[in-house]
Amino acid sequence: MTDKIELTNLSKQELEAEIVKIGEKSFRAKQLWQWIYFRGVTNFEEMSNLSQVLRKKLQDNYTITHPKIVTEQISIDKTHKWLLEFQDGERVEMVYIPEKDRGAVCISTQVGCAMGCRFCHTGSQKFTRNLTVGEIVGQFMVARDAYGEWPSPTDEVRYLSNIVVMGMGEPLNNLENVVKALNILTDNEGIAISRRRVTMSTSGIAPRIVEAMLKTGVRLAVSLHAPNNSIRSQIMPINDKFKIEEIMRACAEYQKGDHSRYITFEYLLLKGINDSLEHAKELISLLKKYRLRALFNLIPFNPWPGCGFEPSDKKSIEAFSKTLDAAGFAAPVRVARGQDILAACGQLKSKQPKS
Ligand code: SAH
Ligand code: SF4
């Protein structure tokens, strides 16, 4: 075991304090930051504008770690999935979803998830632990390593242009680390992903929504999946703790006075459970009641072995989408990506069942 300090766990201010602590001028921290997050360098030896003495000091006391790749798969639609391993052997999955001239990296925030949503493969795996700041940031750095996108591109054309915090885990239950990690990922002198290109999805931890959004400045997505509490509680146990009304009030509070804060409501369509036109109408009344500026993202259910749910048929999905659209809520249907390699929404899982 090493007792060296992992630098990717530190905020910019903390890094600076650390550098000052070892007797260096604070601008050295800025140079170090650029090596780590603008150039993607992990080896202190390569940091040519730092003195030999400083490089040695860094080498002896600090580490810069990118998670280890255990396996990776590329889907027929080019979706790329990695199984990553951290220092203690815990693992998560990460996915890159390429579009024509851009793409989103879907990152995880926890090993497993305690929310236990019935339709989610990750939820069927027990919660193990929160990811550290460095483990969250490190995922994105692995994707950058894979696509050779170092140093950070300065124009708008990038393969890895967006981040969705929609992998394994409930980000608002690891808020402190997620906030720090997003601040690193969006820092202009480093990885420099624009905050408007980051979307964080929550299962609805109502009391933390406003705080999370104000501290990160990224876009909010809420996994709603039901128009009323009785259906939502059946499929999402967390709804017994935070009811729909509480989530809606938090969303309204977040939007108060700022019209640019559009919210995406994710809505998973499960056959015979939440996909009728009555449900769509109930949903419309709900959003109107709270005067939310929102759009829907309709997600066809991605099955996984032993899940016990069926996806809605195409016709129901289209009718559902049209009904919402006619009421003024855009409701595009999310195209499932990487299904052949179990990389689509809700299919991520880092532990295989023991046979
Ligand atoms: N834990 C967070 C973010 C990760 S999940 C959350 O729940 O919001 C990203 C999205 O995929 C969520 O809306 C989630 O509900 C949805 N999802 C989960 N299981 C799914 C499945 N089997 N098929 C399709 N979408 C799923
Ligand atoms: Fe956790 Fe999100 Fe899966 Fe629910 S849908 S179990 S909150 S990862």
mmCIF file of N, CA, C and O and ligand atoms in Angstrom, residues 113 115 117 119-121 165-171 201-204 221-225 236 266-268 299-304 334 344-347, ligand 1:
data_model
loop_
_atom_site.group_PDB
_atom_site.id
_atom_site.type_symbol
_atom_site.label_atom_id
_atom_site.label_comp_id
_atom_site.label_asym_id
_atom_site.label_seq_id
_atom_site.Cartn_x
_atom_site.Cartn_y
_atom_site.Cartn_z
ATOM 1 N N CYS A 113 -25.575 0.539 -6.699
ATOM 2 C CA CYS A 113 -26.488 1.637 -6.399
ATOM 3 C C CYS A 113 -27.477 1.175 -5.342
ATOM 4 O O CYS A 113 -27.991 0.067 -5.417
ATOM 5 N N MET A 115 -30.367 2.510 -4.689
ATOM 6 C CA MET A 115 -31.747 2.893 -4.948
ATOM 7 C C MET A 115 -32.634 1.713 -5.341
ATOM 8 O O MET A 115 -33.843 1.757 -5.159
ATOM 9 N N CYS A 117 -33.876 0.500 -8.096
ATOM 10 C CA CYS A 117 -34.987 0.609 -9.059
ATOM 11 C C CYS A 117 -35.174 -0.756 -9.728
ATOM 12 O O CYS A 117 -34.203 -1.389 -10.131
ATOM 13 N N PHE A 119 -36.293 -1.802 -12.492
ATOM 14 C CA PHE A 119 -36.035 -2.005 -13.924
ATOM 15 C C PHE A 119 -34.561 -1.890 -14.281
ATOM 16 O O PHE A 119 -34.177 -2.033 -15.428
ATOM 17 N N CYS A 120 -33.719 -1.607 -13.293
ATOM 18 C CA CYS A 120 -32.332 -1.239 -13.597
ATOM 19 C C CYS A 120 -31.354 -2.345 -13.212
ATOM 20 O O CYS A 120 -31.379 -2.838 -12.085
ATOM 21 N N HIS A 121 -30.520 -2.700 -14.145
ATOM 22 C CA HIS A 121 -29.541 -3.762 -13.916
ATOM 23 C C HIS A 121 -28.561 -3.373 -12.806
ATOM 24 O O HIS A 121 -28.211 -4.184 -11.959
ATOM 25 N N VAL A 165 -23.897 12.220 -16.611
ATOM 26 C CA VAL A 165 -23.680 11.525 -15.341
ATOM 27 C C VAL A 165 -24.878 10.596 -15.186
ATOM 28 O O VAL A 165 -25.855 10.891 -14.501
ATOM 29 N N MET A 166 -24.820 9.509 -15.949
ATOM 30 C CA MET A 166 -25.964 8.594 -16.047
ATOM 31 C C MET A 166 -25.505 7.148 -16.018
ATOM 32 O O MET A 166 -26.210 6.256 -16.467
ATOM 33 N N GLY A 167 -24.318 6.925 -15.495
ATOM 34 C CA GLY A 167 -23.846 5.549 -15.400
ATOM 35 C C GLY A 167 -24.361 4.909 -14.129
ATOM 36 O O GLY A 167 -25.508 5.114 -13.733
ATOM 37 N N MET A 168 -23.489 4.171 -13.465
ATOM 38 C CA MET A 168 -23.927 3.480 -12.261
ATOM 39 C C MET A 168 -23.954 4.441 -11.072
ATOM 40 O O MET A 168 -23.054 5.248 -10.892
ATOM 41 N N GLY A 169 -25.008 4.310 -10.270
ATOM 42 C CA GLY A 169 -25.057 5.071 -9.025
ATOM 43 C C GLY A 169 -25.964 6.288 -9.055
ATOM 44 O O GLY A 169 -26.370 6.750 -10.114
ATOM 45 N N GLU A 170 -26.287 6.765 -7.866
ATOM 46 C CA GLU A 170 -27.125 7.959 -7.710
ATOM 47 C C GLU A 170 -26.203 9.137 -7.352
ATOM 48 O O GLU A 170 -25.696 9.206 -6.220
ATOM 49 N N PRO A 171 -25.981 10.046 -8.313
ATOM 50 C CA PRO A 171 -24.988 11.115 -8.083
ATOM 51 C C PRO A 171 -25.279 11.982 -6.862
ATOM 52 O O PRO A 171 -24.364 12.417 -6.178
ATOM 53 N N SER A 201 -28.149 13.137 -14.060
ATOM 54 C CA SER A 201 -29.464 12.536 -13.862
ATOM 55 C C SER A 201 -29.621 12.007 -12.437
ATOM 56 O O SER A 201 -28.744 11.322 -11.919
ATOM 57 N N THR A 202 -30.745 12.325 -11.839
ATOM 58 C CA THR A 202 -31.011 11.829 -10.491
ATOM 59 C C THR A 202 -32.332 11.061 -10.448
ATOM 60 O O THR A 202 -33.259 11.363 -11.197
ATOM 61 N N SER A 203 -32.375 10.108 -9.543
ATOM 62 C CA SER A 203 -33.617 9.360 -9.361
ATOM 63 C C SER A 203 -34.600 10.162 -8.504
ATOM 64 O O SER A 203 -35.701 9.693 -8.222
ATOM 65 N N GLY A 204 -34.187 11.365 -8.095
ATOM 66 C CA GLY A 204 -35.130 12.240 -7.391
ATOM 67 C C GLY A 204 -34.864 12.398 -5.903
ATOM 68 O O GLY A 204 -35.781 12.258 -5.082
ATOM 69 N N ALA A 221 -31.392 16.345 -15.219
ATOM 70 C CA ALA A 221 -32.340 15.359 -15.725
ATOM 71 C C ALA A 221 -32.897 14.606 -14.518
ATOM 72 O O ALA A 221 -32.156 14.309 -13.572
ATOM 73 N N VAL A 222 -34.187 14.353 -14.536
ATOM 74 C CA VAL A 222 -34.811 13.638 -13.425
ATOM 75 C C VAL A 222 -35.469 12.367 -13.960
ATOM 76 O O VAL A 222 -36.239 12.411 -14.926
ATOM 77 N N SER A 223 -35.150 11.258 -13.338
ATOM 78 C CA SER A 223 -35.772 9.994 -13.733
ATOM 79 C C SER A 223 -37.157 9.915 -13.101
ATOM 80 O O SER A 223 -37.293 9.526 -11.946
ATOM 81 N N LEU A 224 -38.157 10.291 -13.872
ATOM 82 C CA LEU A 224 -39.508 10.354 -13.310
ATOM 83 C C LEU A 224 -40.206 8.999 -13.451
ATOM 84 O O LEU A 224 -40.642 8.406 -12.471
ATOM 85 N N HIS A 225 -40.358 8.542 -14.662
ATOM 86 C CA HIS A 225 -40.827 7.182 -14.982
ATOM 87 C C HIS A 225 -42.258 6.838 -14.573
ATOM 88 O O HIS A 225 -42.692 5.695 -14.781
ATOM 89 N N MET A 236 -39.869 2.252 -8.255
ATOM 90 C CA MET A 236 -38.725 2.951 -7.675
ATOM 91 C C MET A 236 -38.917 3.092 -6.165
ATOM 92 O O MET A 236 -39.611 3.997 -5.693
ATOM 93 N N GLU A 266 -36.762 12.097 -17.616
ATOM 94 C CA GLU A 266 -36.602 10.813 -18.288
ATOM 95 C C GLU A 266 -37.815 9.962 -17.930
ATOM 96 O O GLU A 266 -38.269 9.944 -16.772
ATOM 97 N N TYR A 267 -38.322 9.306 -18.938
ATOM 98 C CA TYR A 267 -39.520 8.500 -18.705
ATOM 99 C C TYR A 267 -39.353 7.170 -19.437
ATOM 100 O O TYR A 267 -39.350 7.097 -20.672
ATOM 101 N N LEU A 268 -39.190 6.149 -18.644
ATOM 102 C CA LEU A 268 -38.969 4.809 -19.154
ATOM 103 C C LEU A 268 -40.324 4.173 -19.432
ATOM 104 O O LEU A 268 -41.203 4.185 -18.568
ATOM 105 N N ILE A 299 -37.699 6.806 -22.854
ATOM 106 C CA ILE A 299 -36.689 5.753 -22.980
ATOM 107 C C ILE A 299 -37.368 4.397 -23.166
ATOM 108 O O ILE A 299 -38.087 3.944 -22.282
ATOM 109 N N PRO A 300 -37.159 3.772 -24.317
ATOM 110 C CA PRO A 300 -37.677 2.411 -24.446
ATOM 111 C C PRO A 300 -36.912 1.527 -23.461
ATOM 112 O O PRO A 300 -35.708 1.700 -23.282
ATOM 113 N N PHE A 301 -37.629 0.642 -22.807
ATOM 114 C CA PHE A 301 -36.993 -0.204 -21.790
ATOM 115 C C PHE A 301 -35.961 -1.144 -22.424
ATOM 116 O O PHE A 301 -36.249 -1.822 -23.403
ATOM 117 N N ASN A 302 -34.782 -1.172 -21.857
ATOM 118 C CA ASN A 302 -33.747 -2.099 -22.310
ATOM 119 C C ASN A 302 -33.720 -3.299 -21.376
ATOM 120 O O ASN A 302 -33.326 -3.160 -20.223
ATOM 121 N N PRO A 303 -34.145 -4.421 -21.866
ATOM 122 C CA PRO A 303 -34.207 -5.590 -20.977
ATOM 123 C C PRO A 303 -32.821 -6.139 -20.646
ATOM 124 O O PRO A 303 -31.862 -5.882 -21.367
ATOM 125 N N TRP A 304 -32.752 -6.851 -19.555
ATOM 126 C CA TRP A 304 -31.521 -7.544 -19.163
ATOM 127 C C TRP A 304 -31.948 -8.868 -18.551
ATOM 128 O O TRP A 304 -33.122 -9.031 -18.164
ATOM 129 N N ARG A 334 -35.641 8.249 -26.963
ATOM 130 C CA ARG A 334 -34.194 8.017 -26.960
ATOM 131 C C ARG A 334 -33.875 6.733 -27.728
ATOM 132 O O ARG A 334 -34.491 5.695 -27.488
ATOM 133 N N ALA A 344 -26.485 -0.135 -23.044
ATOM 134 C CA ALA A 344 -27.568 0.850 -23.083
ATOM 135 C C ALA A 344 -28.003 1.225 -21.661
ATOM 136 O O ALA A 344 -27.589 0.586 -20.684
ATOM 137 N N CYS A 345 -28.845 2.264 -21.557
ATOM 138 C CA CYS A 345 -29.306 2.752 -20.245
ATOM 139 C C CYS A 345 -29.803 1.608 -19.387
ATOM 140 O O CYS A 345 -30.607 0.799 -19.829
ATOM 141 N N GLY A 346 -29.357 1.599 -18.163
ATOM 142 C CA GLY A 346 -29.881 0.624 -17.206
ATOM 143 C C GLY A 346 -29.325 -0.772 -17.373
ATOM 144 O O GLY A 346 -29.728 -1.694 -16.673
ATOM 145 N N GLN A 347 -28.372 -0.945 -18.280
ATOM 146 C CA GLN A 347 -27.835 -2.298 -18.478
ATOM 147 C C GLN A 347 -26.457 -2.480 -17.855
ATOM 148 O O GLN A 347 -25.874 -3.556 -17.919
HETATM 149 N N1 SAH B 1 -28.979 6.847 -11.227
HETATM 150 C C1 SAH B 1 -29.340 7.937 -12.013
HETATM 151 C C2 SAH B 1 -28.585 8.014 -13.313
HETATM 152 C C3 SAH B 1 -28.262 6.745 -14.068
HETATM 153 S S1 SAH B 1 -29.442 5.881 -14.958
HETATM 154 C C4 SAH B 1 -30.812 7.901 -12.308
HETATM 155 O O1 SAH B 1 -31.435 6.911 -12.033
HETATM 156 O O2 SAH B 1 -31.324 8.909 -12.780
HETATM 157 C C5 SAH B 1 -29.786 6.733 -16.478
HETATM 158 C C6 SAH B 1 -31.242 6.513 -16.934
HETATM 159 O O3 SAH B 1 -31.474 5.178 -17.406
HETATM 160 C C7 SAH B 1 -32.216 6.739 -15.797
HETATM 161 O O4 SAH B 1 -33.284 7.522 -16.218
HETATM 162 C C8 SAH B 1 -32.660 5.332 -15.493
HETATM 163 O O5 SAH B 1 -33.882 5.308 -14.837
HETATM 164 C C9 SAH B 1 -32.696 4.706 -16.854
HETATM 165 N N2 SAH B 1 -32.762 3.242 -16.831
HETATM 166 C C10 SAH B 1 -32.498 2.410 -15.803
HETATM 167 N N3 SAH B 1 -32.703 1.125 -16.171
HETATM 168 C C11 SAH B 1 -33.103 1.146 -17.465
HETATM 169 C C12 SAH B 1 -33.438 0.132 -18.410
HETATM 170 N N4 SAH B 1 -33.387 -1.153 -18.112
HETATM 171 N N5 SAH B 1 -33.786 0.523 -19.658
HETATM 172 C C13 SAH B 1 -33.784 1.835 -20.004
HETATM 173 N N6 SAH B 1 -33.465 2.822 -19.156
HETATM 174 C C14 SAH B 1 -33.120 2.497 -17.896
#
